[in-house]
Coordinates of N, CA and C and ligand atoms in Angstrom, one line a residue:
M30 N 0.8 -1.2 0.0 CA 0.0 0.0 0.0 C 0.9 1.2 0.0
K31 N 0.5 2.2 -0.9 CA 1.3 3.5 -0.9 C 0.3 4.6 -0.3
I32 N 0.9 5.5 0.4 CA 0.1 6.6 0.9 C 0.9 7.9 0.5
E33 N 0.2 8.8 -0.1 CA 0.8 10.1 -0.5 C -0.1 11.2 0.1
I34 N 0.5 12.1 0.9 CA -0.3 13.2 1.5 C 0.2 14.5 0.9
Y35 N -0.7 15.3 0.3 CA -0.3 16.5 -0.4 C -0.8 17.7 0.5
P36 N -0.1 18.8 0.4 CA -0.5 19.9 1.3 C -1.9 20.5 1.0
T37 N -2.4 20.4 -0.3 CA -3.7 20.9 -0.6 C -4.5 19.9 -1.4
A38 N -5.8 20.1 -1.5 CA -6.7 19.3 -2.3 C -6.3 19.4 -3.7
A39 N -6.0 20.6 -4.2 CA -5.6 20.8 -5.6 C -4.4 19.9 -6.0
A40 N -3.4 19.9 -5.1 CA -2.2 19.1 -5.4 C -2.5 17.6 -5.4
A41 N -3.4 17.2 -4.5 CA -3.8 15.7 -4.5 C -4.5 15.4 -5.8
E42 N -5.4 16.3 -6.1 CA -6.2 16.0 -7.4 C -5.3 15.9 -8.6
Q43 N -4.3 16.9 -8.6 CA -3.4 16.9 -9.8 C -2.6 15.6 -9.8
A44 N -2.2 15.1 -8.6 CA -1.4 13.9 -8.5 C -2.2 12.7 -9.1
V45 N -3.5 12.7 -8.9 CA -4.4 11.6 -9.4 C -4.5 11.8 -10.9
V46 N -4.6 13.0 -11.4 CA -4.7 13.3 -12.8 C -3.4 12.7 -13.5
S47 N -2.3 13.0 -12.9 CA -1.0 12.5 -13.4 C -0.9 11.0 -13.5
K48 N -1.4 10.4 -12.5 CA -1.4 8.9 -12.5 C -2.2 8.3 -13.6
I49 N -3.4 8.9 -13.8 CA -4.3 8.4 -14.9 C -3.6 8.7 -16.2
L50 N -3.0 9.9 -16.4 CA -2.4 10.2 -17.7 C -1.2 9.2 -17.9
A51 N -0.5 8.9 -16.8 CA 0.7 8.0 -17.0 C 0.2 6.6 -17.4
Q52 N -0.9 6.2 -16.8 CA -1.5 4.9 -17.2 C -1.9 4.9 -18.7
V53 N -2.5 5.9 -19.1 CA -3.0 6.0 -20.5 C -1.8 6.1 -21.5
A54 N -0.7 6.8 -21.1 CA 0.5 7.0 -21.9 C 1.1 5.6 -22.0
Q55 N 1.2 4.9 -20.9 CA 1.9 3.6 -20.9 C 1.1 2.5 -21.7
N56 N -0.3 2.6 -21.6 CA -1.1 1.7 -22.4 C -2.3 2.4 -22.9
P57 N -2.2 2.9 -24.2 CA -3.4 3.7 -24.7 C -4.7 2.9 -24.8
Q58 N -4.6 1.5 -24.6 CA -5.8 0.7 -24.6 C -6.3 0.4 -23.2
S59 N -5.9 1.3 -22.3 CA -6.3 1.0 -20.9 C -7.8 0.9 -20.6
V60 N -8.1 0.1 -19.7 CA -9.5 0.0 -19.2 C -9.5 0.8 -17.8
L61 N -10.2 1.9 -17.8 CA -10.2 2.7 -16.6 C -11.5 2.5 -15.8
G62 N -11.3 2.4 -14.5 CA -12.5 2.3 -13.6 C -12.8 3.7 -13.0
L63 N -13.9 4.2 -13.2 CA -14.2 5.6 -12.9 C -15.2 5.7 -11.7
A64 N -15.1 6.9 -11.0 CA -16.0 7.1 -9.9 C -16.7 8.5 -10.1
T65 N -17.8 8.7 -9.4 CA -18.4 10.0 -9.5 C -18.2 10.7 -8.1
G66 N -19.0 11.7 -7.8 CA -18.9 12.4 -6.5 C -18.2 13.7 -6.6
G67 N -18.3 14.5 -5.6 CA -17.7 15.8 -5.6 C -16.2 15.8 -5.7
T68 N -15.6 14.8 -5.0 CA -14.1 14.7 -5.0 C -13.5 14.6 -6.4
M69 N -14.3 13.9 -7.3 CA -13.7 13.6 -8.6 C -13.8 14.7 -9.7
E70 N -14.6 15.7 -9.3 CA -14.9 16.7 -10.4 C -13.6 17.4 -10.9
A71 N -12.7 17.7 -10.0 CA -11.5 18.3 -10.4 C -10.6 17.4 -11.2
V72 N -10.7 16.1 -10.9 CA -9.9 15.1 -11.6 C -10.3 15.1 -13.1
Y73 N -11.7 15.1 -13.3 CA -12.1 15.1 -14.7 C -11.8 16.4 -15.4
G74 N -11.8 17.5 -14.6 CA -11.4 18.8 -15.2 C -10.0 18.7 -15.6
G75 N -9.1 18.1 -14.8 CA -7.7 18.0 -15.2 C -7.5 17.1 -16.4
L76 N -8.2 16.0 -16.5 CA -8.1 15.1 -17.7 C -8.6 15.8 -18.9
I77 N -9.7 16.6 -18.8 CA -10.2 17.3 -20.0 C -9.1 18.4 -20.4
S78 N -8.5 19.0 -19.5 CA -7.5 20.0 -19.9 C -6.3 19.4 -20.5
A79 N -5.9 18.2 -20.1 CA -4.8 17.5 -20.7 C -5.2 17.1 -22.2
H80 N -6.4 16.7 -22.3 CA -6.9 16.4 -23.7 C -6.9 17.6 -24.6
E81 N -7.4 18.7 -24.1 CA -7.5 19.9 -24.9 C -6.1 20.6 -25.1
R82 N -5.3 20.6 -24.1 CA -4.0 21.4 -24.2 C -2.9 20.5 -24.8
T83 N -2.8 19.3 -24.4 CA -1.7 18.5 -24.8 C -2.0 17.3 -25.7
G84 N -3.3 17.3 -26.1 CA -3.7 16.3 -27.1 C -3.8 14.8 -26.5
T85 N -3.8 14.7 -25.2 CA -3.9 13.3 -24.6 C -5.2 12.7 -25.2
S86 N -5.0 11.5 -25.7 CA -6.2 10.8 -26.3 C -6.6 9.6 -25.5
F87 N -8.0 9.5 -25.4 CA -8.5 8.3 -24.7 C -9.2 7.4 -25.7
A88 N -8.9 7.6 -27.0 CA -9.7 6.9 -28.1 C -9.5 5.4 -28.0
G89 N -8.4 4.9 -27.5 CA -8.2 3.5 -27.4 C -8.7 2.9 -26.1
C90 N -9.2 3.7 -25.2 CA -9.6 3.3 -23.8 C -11.0 2.8 -23.7
A91 N -11.3 2.1 -22.7 CA -12.7 1.8 -22.3 C -12.8 2.2 -20.8
S92 N -14.1 2.5 -20.4 CA -14.2 2.8 -18.9 C -15.4 2.1 -18.3
F93 N -15.3 1.8 -17.1 CA -16.4 1.2 -16.3 C -16.6 2.1 -15.1
N94 N -17.8 2.6 -14.9 CA -18.1 3.3 -13.7 C -18.4 2.4 -12.6
L95 N -18.1 2.8 -11.4 CA -18.4 2.0 -10.2 C -19.8 1.7 -9.9
D96 N -20.7 2.7 -10.2 CA -22.1 2.5 -9.7 C -23.1 3.4 -10.5
E97 N -24.3 3.1 -10.3 CA -25.4 4.0 -10.8 C -26.6 3.8 -9.9
Y98 N -27.3 5.0 -9.7 CA -28.5 4.9 -8.9 C -29.6 4.1 -9.6
L99 N -30.4 3.5 -8.9 CA -31.7 2.9 -9.4 C -32.8 3.9 -9.1
D100 N -33.9 3.6 -9.7 CA -35.2 4.4 -9.5 C -35.0 5.9 -10.0
L101 N -34.0 6.1 -10.9 CA -33.9 7.4 -11.6 C -33.8 7.0 -13.0
S102 N -34.2 7.8 -14.0 CA -34.0 7.4 -15.4 C -32.5 7.8 -15.7
A103 N -31.9 7.1 -16.7 CA -30.5 7.3 -17.0 C -30.2 8.7 -17.4
N104 N -31.2 9.4 -18.0 CA -31.0 10.8 -18.4 C -31.5 11.8 -17.4
D105 N -31.9 11.3 -16.2 CA -32.1 12.3 -15.1 C -30.8 13.0 -14.8
P106 N -30.9 14.4 -14.6 CA -29.6 15.1 -14.4 C -28.8 14.6 -13.2
N107 N -29.5 13.9 -12.2 CA -28.7 13.4 -11.1 C -28.2 12.0 -11.3
S108 N -28.5 11.4 -12.4 CA -28.0 10.0 -12.6 C -26.4 10.1 -12.8
Y109 N -25.8 9.1 -12.5 CA -24.3 9.1 -12.7 C -23.9 9.1 -14.2
R110 N -24.8 8.6 -15.0 CA -24.5 8.7 -16.5 C -24.5 10.2 -16.9
S111 N -25.5 10.9 -16.4 CA -25.5 12.4 -16.7 C -24.3 13.1 -16.1
Y112 N -23.9 12.7 -14.9 CA -22.7 13.3 -14.3 C -21.5 13.1 -15.2
M113 N -21.3 11.8 -15.6 CA -20.1 11.5 -16.4 C -20.2 12.1 -17.8
E114 N -21.3 12.2 -18.4 CA -21.4 12.9 -19.7 C -21.0 14.4 -19.5
S115 N -21.7 15.1 -18.6 CA -21.4 16.5 -18.5 C -20.0 16.8 -18.0
K116 N -19.5 16.0 -17.1 CA -18.2 16.3 -16.5 C -17.0 15.7 -17.2
F117 N -17.2 14.7 -18.1 CA -16.1 14.1 -18.7 C -16.3 13.6 -20.2
F118 N -17.3 12.7 -20.3 CA -17.4 12.0 -21.6 C -17.7 13.0 -22.8
D119 N -18.4 14.1 -22.5 CA -18.8 15.0 -23.6 C -17.6 15.8 -24.0
H120 N -16.5 15.8 -23.3 CA -15.3 16.7 -23.6 C -14.1 16.0 -24.0
V121 N -14.1 14.6 -24.1 CA -12.9 13.9 -24.5 C -13.3 12.9 -25.6
D122 N -12.3 12.2 -26.1 CA -12.5 11.3 -27.2 C -12.7 9.8 -26.8
L123 N -13.0 9.6 -25.6 CA -13.3 8.2 -25.1 C -14.5 7.7 -25.9
P124 N -14.4 6.6 -26.7 CA -15.5 6.2 -27.5 C -16.8 5.9 -26.6
R125 N -17.9 6.5 -27.0 CA -19.1 6.5 -26.1 C -19.6 5.1 -26.0
D126 N -19.4 4.2 -27.0 CA -19.9 2.9 -26.9 C -19.0 2.0 -26.0
R127 N -17.9 2.6 -25.5 CA -17.1 1.9 -24.5 C -17.0 2.6 -23.2
C128 N -18.0 3.5 -22.9 CA -18.1 4.1 -21.6 C -19.2 3.4 -20.9
Y129 N -18.9 2.4 -20.0 CA -19.9 1.6 -19.4 C -20.3 2.1 -18.0
L130 N -21.6 2.1 -17.8 CA -22.2 2.2 -16.5 C -23.2 1.1 -16.3
P131 N -23.5 0.7 -15.1 CA -24.6 -0.3 -14.9 C -25.9 0.2 -15.5
D132 N -26.6 -0.6 -16.3 CA -27.8 -0.1 -16.9 C -29.0 -0.3 -15.9
V133 N -29.9 0.7 -16.0 CA -31.0 0.8 -15.1 C -32.3 0.2 -15.7
G134 N -32.2 -0.9 -16.3 CA -33.3 -1.5 -17.0 C -34.3 -2.0 -15.9
P135 N -35.4 -2.7 -16.4 CA -36.4 -3.2 -15.6 C -36.0 -4.3 -14.6
D136 N -34.9 -5.0 -14.9 CA -34.5 -6.1 -14.0 C -33.1 -5.8 -13.4
P137 N -33.0 -5.0 -12.3 CA -31.7 -4.6 -11.8 C -30.8 -5.8 -11.5
E138 N -31.3 -6.9 -11.0 CA -30.4 -8.0 -10.6 C -29.7 -8.5 -11.9
A139 N -30.5 -8.6 -13.0 CA -30.0 -9.1 -14.2 C -28.9 -8.1 -14.8
S140 N -29.2 -6.8 -14.6 CA -28.3 -5.8 -15.1 C -27.0 -5.9 -14.3
A141 N -27.1 -6.1 -13.0 CA -25.9 -6.2 -12.2 C -25.0 -7.4 -12.7
A142 N -25.7 -8.5 -12.9 CA -24.9 -9.7 -13.4 C -24.3 -9.5 -14.7
R143 N -25.0 -8.8 -15.6 CA -24.5 -8.5 -17.0 C -23.3 -7.6 -16.9
Y144 N -23.3 -6.6 -15.9 CA -22.2 -5.7 -15.8 C -21.0 -6.4 -15.3
E145 N -21.2 -7.3 -14.3 CA -20.0 -8.0 -13.8 C -19.4 -8.9 -15.0
N146 N -20.2 -9.5 -15.8 CA -19.7 -10.3 -16.9 C -18.9 -9.5 -17.9
L147 N -19.5 -8.3 -18.1 CA -18.9 -7.4 -19.1 C -17.5 -6.9 -18.6
I148 N -17.4 -6.7 -17.3 CA -16.1 -6.2 -16.7 C -15.1 -7.4 -16.9
R149 N -15.5 -8.6 -16.7 CA -14.6 -9.8 -16.9 C -14.2 -9.9 -18.4
E150 N -15.2 -9.6 -19.3 CA -14.9 -9.8 -20.7 C -14.0 -8.7 -21.3
V151 N -14.3 -7.5 -20.9 CA -13.5 -6.3 -21.5 C -12.3 -6.0 -20.6
G152 N -12.4 -6.3 -19.3 CA -11.3 -6.0 -18.4 C -10.2 -7.0 -18.4
P153 N -9.3 -7.1 -17.4 CA -9.5 -6.4 -16.1 C -9.3 -4.9 -16.2
V154 N -9.9 -4.2 -15.3 CA -9.7 -2.8 -15.1 C -8.2 -2.6 -14.8
D155 N -7.5 -1.7 -15.6 CA -6.1 -1.4 -15.3 C -5.9 -0.5 -14.1
L156 N -6.7 0.6 -14.1 CA -6.6 1.5 -13.0 C -8.0 1.9 -12.5
Q157 N -8.3 1.5 -11.3 CA -9.6 1.8 -10.7 C -9.5 3.0 -9.8
L158 N -10.2 4.1 -10.1 CA -10.3 5.3 -9.4 C -11.4 5.2 -8.3
L159 N -11.1 5.5 -7.1 CA -12.1 5.4 -6.0 C -12.1 6.7 -5.2
G160 N -13.3 7.1 -4.7 CA -13.5 8.0 -3.6 C -13.8 7.2 -2.4
I161 N -14.1 7.9 -1.3 CA -14.5 7.1 -0.1 C -15.6 7.9 0.6
G162 N -16.6 7.2 1.1 CA -17.7 7.8 1.9 C -17.2 8.1 3.3
G163 N -17.8 9.0 4.0 CA -17.5 9.3 5.4 C -17.7 8.1 6.3
N164 N -18.5 7.1 5.8 CA -18.6 5.8 6.6 C -17.7 4.7 6.0
G165 N -16.8 5.1 5.2 CA -15.8 4.1 4.7 C -16.3 3.4 3.4
H166 N -17.4 3.8 2.9 CA -17.9 3.0 1.7 C -17.0 3.3 0.5
I167 N -16.9 2.3 -0.4 CA -16.3 2.4 -1.7 C -17.3 1.9 -2.7
G168 N -17.4 2.7 -3.9 CA -18.6 2.5 -4.7 C -19.8 2.7 -3.7
F169 N -20.8 1.9 -3.9 CA -21.9 1.9 -2.9 C -21.9 0.7 -2.0
N170 N -20.7 0.2 -1.7 CA -20.6 -0.9 -0.8 C -20.6 -0.3 0.6
E171 N -21.7 -0.4 1.3 CA -21.9 0.2 2.6 C -21.3 -0.7 3.6
P172 N -21.0 -0.2 4.9 CA -20.5 -1.0 5.9 C -21.3 -2.3 6.1
L173 N -20.6 -3.4 6.3 CA -21.1 -4.8 6.5 C -21.3 -5.5 5.2
T174 N -21.0 -4.9 4.0 CA -21.1 -5.6 2.8 C -19.9 -6.6 2.8
P175 N -20.3 -7.9 2.5 CA -19.2 -8.9 2.5 C -18.1 -8.6 1.4
F176 N -16.9 -8.8 1.8 CA -15.8 -8.5 0.8 C -15.9 -9.4 -0.4
S177 N -16.6 -10.5 -0.4 CA -16.7 -11.4 -1.5 C -17.7 -10.9 -2.6
T178 N -18.4 -9.8 -2.4 CA -19.5 -9.5 -3.3 C -19.0 -9.0 -4.6
T179 N -19.7 -9.4 -5.7 CA -19.5 -8.9 -7.0 C -20.5 -7.8 -7.3
T180 N -20.7 -7.4 -8.5 CA -21.7 -6.3 -8.8 C -23.1 -6.7 -8.4
H181 N -23.7 -5.8 -7.7 CA -25.0 -6.2 -7.0 C -25.9 -5.0 -6.8
V182 N -27.1 -5.3 -6.5 CA -28.1 -4.2 -6.2 C -28.0 -4.0 -4.6
T183 N -27.9 -2.7 -4.3 CA -27.8 -2.4 -2.8 C -28.7 -1.3 -2.4
D184 N -29.0 -1.3 -1.1 CA -29.7 -0.2 -0.5 C -28.6 0.8 0.0
L185 N -28.9 2.1 -0.2 CA -28.0 3.1 0.3 C -28.2 3.3 1.8
S186 N -27.1 3.5 2.6 CA -27.3 3.7 4.0 C -27.8 5.1 4.3
P187 N -28.5 5.3 5.5 CA -29.0 6.6 5.8 C -27.9 7.7 5.7
K188 N -26.7 7.4 6.1 CA -25.6 8.3 6.1 C -25.2 8.8 4.6
T189 N -25.3 7.8 3.7 CA -25.0 8.1 2.3 C -26.1 8.9 1.7
I190 N -27.4 8.6 2.1 CA -28.5 9.4 1.6 C -28.4 10.8 2.0
E191 N -28.0 11.0 3.3 CA -27.8 12.3 3.9 C -26.7 13.1 3.1
A192 N -25.6 12.4 2.9 CA -24.4 13.0 2.2 C -24.8 13.4 0.8
N193 N -25.6 12.6 0.1 CA -25.8 12.8 -1.3 C -27.0 13.8 -1.5
A194 N -27.7 14.1 -0.4 CA -28.9 15.0 -0.5 C -28.6 16.3 -1.1
R195 N -27.3 16.7 -1.0 CA -26.9 18.1 -1.4 C -27.1 18.3 -2.9
Y196 N -27.2 17.2 -3.7 CA -27.4 17.3 -5.1 C -28.9 17.3 -5.5
F197 N -29.8 17.1 -4.6 CA -31.2 17.0 -4.8 C -32.0 18.2 -4.2
V198 N -33.2 18.5 -4.7 CA -33.9 19.6 -4.1 C -34.4 19.2 -2.7
H199 N -34.9 18.0 -2.6 CA -35.4 17.5 -1.3 C -34.7 16.1 -1.0
K200 N -34.4 15.9 0.3 CA -33.7 14.7 0.7 C -34.5 13.5 0.2
N201 N -35.8 13.6 0.3 CA -36.6 12.4 -0.1 C -36.6 12.1 -1.6
E202 N -35.9 12.9 -2.4 CA -35.7 12.6 -3.8 C -34.5 11.7 -4.0
V203 N -33.6 11.6 -3.0 CA -32.4 10.8 -3.2 C -32.8 9.3 -3.4
P204 N -32.3 8.7 -4.5 CA -32.7 7.3 -4.6 C -32.2 6.4 -3.4
R205 N -33.0 5.4 -3.2 CA -32.7 4.5 -2.0 C -31.8 3.3 -2.4
R206 N -31.7 3.1 -3.7 CA -31.1 1.9 -4.2 C -30.1 2.2 -5.3
A207 N -29.1 1.3 -5.5 CA -28.2 1.5 -6.6 C -27.6 0.2 -7.0
I208 N -27.0 0.2 -8.2 CA -26.2 -1.0 -8.6 C -24.8 -0.6 -8.4
T209 N -24.0 -1.4 -7.8 CA -22.6 -1.1 -7.6 C -21.7 -2.3 -7.9
M210 N -20.5 -2.0 -8.4 CA -19.5 -3.0 -8.4 C -19.3 -3.5 -7.0
G211 N -19.1 -4.8 -6.8 CA -18.9 -5.3 -5.4 C -17.4 -5.1 -5.0
I212 N -17.1 -5.4 -3.8 CA -15.7 -5.2 -3.3 C -14.8 -6.2 -4.0
A213 N -15.3 -7.4 -4.3 CA -14.4 -8.3 -5.1 C -14.2 -7.8 -6.5
T214 N -15.2 -7.2 -7.1 CA -15.0 -6.6 -8.4 C -13.9 -5.5 -8.3
I215 N -14.0 -4.6 -7.3 CA -13.0 -3.5 -7.2 C -11.6 -4.1 -7.0
L216 N -11.5 -5.2 -6.2 CA -10.2 -5.7 -5.9 C -9.6 -6.5 -7.1
S217 N -10.5 -6.8 -8.1 CA -9.9 -7.5 -9.3 C -9.2 -6.5 -10.3
A218 N -9.3 -5.2 -10.0 CA -8.5 -4.2 -10.8 C -7.0 -4.4 -10.6
R219 N -6.2 -4.1 -11.7 CA -4.8 -4.3 -11.6 C -4.2 -3.3 -10.6
S220 N -4.7 -2.1 -10.6 CA -4.2 -1.1 -9.6 C -5.4 -0.2 -9.2
V221 N -5.3 0.3 -8.0 CA -6.4 1.1 -7.4 C -5.8 2.4 -6.9
V222 N -6.4 3.5 -7.2 CA -6.0 4.9 -6.7 C -7.2 5.4 -6.0
L223 N -7.1 5.6 -4.7 CA -8.2 6.2 -3.9 C -7.9 7.7 -3.5
L224 N -8.7 8.6 -3.9 CA -8.5 10.0 -3.6 C -9.5 10.4 -2.5
A225 N -9.0 11.1 -1.5 CA -9.8 11.6 -0.4 C -9.3 13.0 -0.1
T226 N -10.2 14.0 0.0 CA -9.8 15.3 0.4 C -10.8 15.8 1.5
G227 N -10.3 16.6 2.4 CA -11.2 17.3 3.4 C -11.2 16.5 4.7
R228 N -11.4 17.3 5.7 CA -11.4 16.7 7.1 C -12.5 15.7 7.3
Q229 N -13.6 15.9 6.6 CA -14.8 14.9 6.8 C -14.5 13.5 6.4
K230 N -13.3 13.3 5.7 CA -12.9 12.0 5.3 C -11.8 11.4 6.2
A231 N -11.3 12.2 7.2 CA -10.2 11.8 8.0 C -10.4 10.5 8.8
S232 N -11.6 10.3 9.4 CA -11.7 9.1 10.2 C -11.9 7.9 9.4
A233 N -12.6 8.0 8.2 CA -12.7 6.9 7.3 C -11.4 6.5 6.8
I234 N -10.5 7.5 6.5 CA -9.2 7.1 6.0 C -8.4 6.4 7.0
L235 N -8.5 6.9 8.3 CA -7.8 6.2 9.4 C -8.2 4.8 9.5
A236 N -9.5 4.5 9.5 CA -10.0 3.2 9.6 C -9.6 2.3 8.4
A237 N -9.6 2.9 7.2 CA -9.2 2.2 6.0 C -7.8 1.7 6.0
I238 N -6.9 2.6 6.5 CA -5.5 2.4 6.3 C -4.9 1.7 7.6
K239 N -5.3 2.1 8.8 CA -4.7 1.6 10.0 C -5.6 0.7 10.8
G240 N -6.9 0.7 10.5 CA -7.8 -0.1 11.3 C -7.7 -1.5 10.9
P241 N -8.4 -2.4 11.6 CA -8.4 -3.8 11.2 C -9.1 -3.9 9.8
K242 N -8.8 -5.0 9.1 CA -9.4 -5.2 7.8 C -10.8 -5.8 8.2
T243 N -11.8 -5.0 8.1 CA -13.1 -5.5 8.6 C -14.2 -4.9 7.7
E244 N -15.3 -5.7 7.6 CA -16.4 -5.3 6.8 C -17.1 -4.1 7.3
R245 N -16.8 -3.7 8.6 CA -17.4 -2.5 9.1 C -16.8 -1.3 8.4
C246 N -15.6 -1.4 7.8 CA -15.1 -0.3 7.0 C -14.7 -0.9 5.6
P247 N -15.7 -0.8 4.6 CA -15.5 -1.4 3.3 C -14.1 -1.1 2.7
A248 N -13.6 0.2 2.9 CA -12.4 0.5 2.2 C -11.2 -0.2 2.8
S249 N -11.3 -0.8 4.0 CA -10.2 -1.5 4.6 C -9.9 -2.8 3.8
A250 N -10.8 -3.2 2.9 CA -10.6 -4.4 2.1 C -9.4 -4.1 1.2
L251 N -9.1 -2.8 0.9 CA -8.0 -2.5 0.0 C -6.7 -2.8 0.6
Q252 N -6.6 -3.0 1.9 CA -5.3 -3.4 2.5 C -4.8 -4.7 1.9
G253 N -5.7 -5.5 1.3 CA -5.3 -6.8 0.8 C -5.0 -6.7 -0.7
H254 N -5.0 -5.5 -1.3 CA -4.7 -5.3 -2.7 C -3.2 -5.1 -2.9
E255 N -2.6 -5.7 -4.0 CA -1.2 -5.6 -4.1 C -0.7 -4.2 -4.7
S256 N -1.6 -3.5 -5.3 CA -1.2 -2.2 -5.9 C -2.3 -1.1 -5.6
V257 N -2.2 -0.6 -4.4 CA -3.2 0.5 -4.1 C -2.5 1.7 -3.6
T258 N -2.9 2.9 -4.0 CA -2.3 4.1 -3.6 C -3.4 5.0 -3.0
F259 N -3.3 5.4 -1.8 CA -4.2 6.4 -1.2 C -3.6 7.8 -1.4
V260 N -4.3 8.6 -2.1 CA -3.8 10.0 -2.4 C -4.7 10.9 -1.6
L261 N -4.1 11.7 -0.7 CA -4.8 12.4 0.3 C -4.4 13.9 0.4
D262 N -5.2 14.8 0.7 CA -4.7 16.1 1.1 C -4.5 16.1 2.6
S263 N -3.9 17.1 3.1 CA -3.4 17.1 4.5 C -4.6 16.9 5.5
L264 N -5.8 17.4 5.1 CA -7.0 17.3 6.0 C -7.5 15.8 6.0
A265 N -7.6 15.2 4.9 CA -8.0 13.8 4.9 C -7.0 12.9 5.6
G266 N -5.8 13.3 5.6 CA -4.7 12.5 6.2 C -4.5 12.9 7.7
S267 N -5.3 13.8 8.2 CA -4.9 14.4 9.5 C -5.1 13.5 10.7
A268 N -5.8 12.4 10.5 CA -6.0 11.5 11.7 C -4.9 10.5 11.8
L269 N -4.1 10.3 10.7 CA -3.0 9.4 10.7 C -1.9 10.0 11.6
E270 N -1.3 9.1 12.4 CA -0.3 9.7 13.4 C 1.0 10.0 12.8
D271 N 1.4 9.2 11.8 CA 2.8 9.4 11.3 C 2.7 10.1 9.9
V272 N 1.9 11.2 9.9 CA 1.7 11.9 8.6 C 3.0 12.3 7.9
S273 N 4.0 12.7 8.6 CA 5.2 13.2 8.0 C 5.9 12.1 7.1
L274 N 5.6 10.9 7.4 CA 6.2 9.8 6.6 C 5.7 9.8 5.2
Y275 N 4.5 10.3 5.0 CA 3.9 10.2 3.7 C 3.8 11.5 3.0
A276 N 4.3 12.6 3.7 CA 4.0 14.0 3.2 C 4.8 14.2 1.9
I277 N 4.1 14.8 0.9 CA 4.8 15.2 -0.3 C 4.7 16.7 -0.4
S278 N 5.8 17.5 -0.5 CA 5.7 18.9 -0.5 C 5.5 19.5 -1.9
Ligands
LIG23 C1 -19.2 7.5 -6.5 C2 -18.9 6.5 -5.4 C3 -18.8 6.9 -4.0 C4 -18.1 8.3 -3.8 C5 -18.1 8.6 -2.3 C6 -17.5 10.0 -2.1 O1 -19.2 6.8 -7.8 O2 -18.8 5.4 -5.7 O3 -18.2 5.9 -3.3 O4 -16.8 8.1 -4.3 O5 -19.4 8.6 -1.8 O6 -18.3 11.0 -2.6 P1 -17.8 12.5 -2.6 O7 -16.6 12.6 -3.5 O8 -19.0 13.3 -3.1 O9 -17.5 12.8 -1.2

């Protein structure tokens, strides 16, 4: 496990952008695992600017998003497909027919199984980008999700509904269910980069990195992955005792 702590959120975000660009430079046919959420917005901004300013091409790549809400239509502005289109896909040359998200058809269980099979067929994912919930979730794998789960239908925890309510007019509009890659799916990626910024992530980061490997903190499953990097700003890293060991100025 590698831990990198940057003085600011902007520096941490830029470090993640550089890792993704390095992956695509090293293998232009990379399969990227993508995440949504507030933390990732600057990462997509950085990738778009690399595409526009230096001609970085994603034309040979494919992408798999971690998750998608159920009970919203795919073109609802709050769907993760809409997020990805407006914040990334519309601005780069990643072929649209290879930008995969779980589909929200009439049979979610079947959609989840199809998505898992597709990841196995097109993958493995070369670089999986992750954020982390304040409760330690990765994707929508909430606390107590077994580490052996593959892509599945899940209920959002009350804490996640609360956290995501900021994007909706009323809290009761936040979907209660989602399809998410499972923890085993996430661990099948060749490499994982988890980005966390802000003090509200500090205790989840502490549990993920230093706590026991336990289903109470889904992100602690990453302790078992052979190539995982936690990229943090100083606030997200502030609960770690030996911060200076990982500091990057
Ligand atoms: C998003 C996802 C979630 C978020 C997490 C953090 O696709 O899978 O696990 O990464 O909830 O969200 P933000 O960045 O909004 O704090």
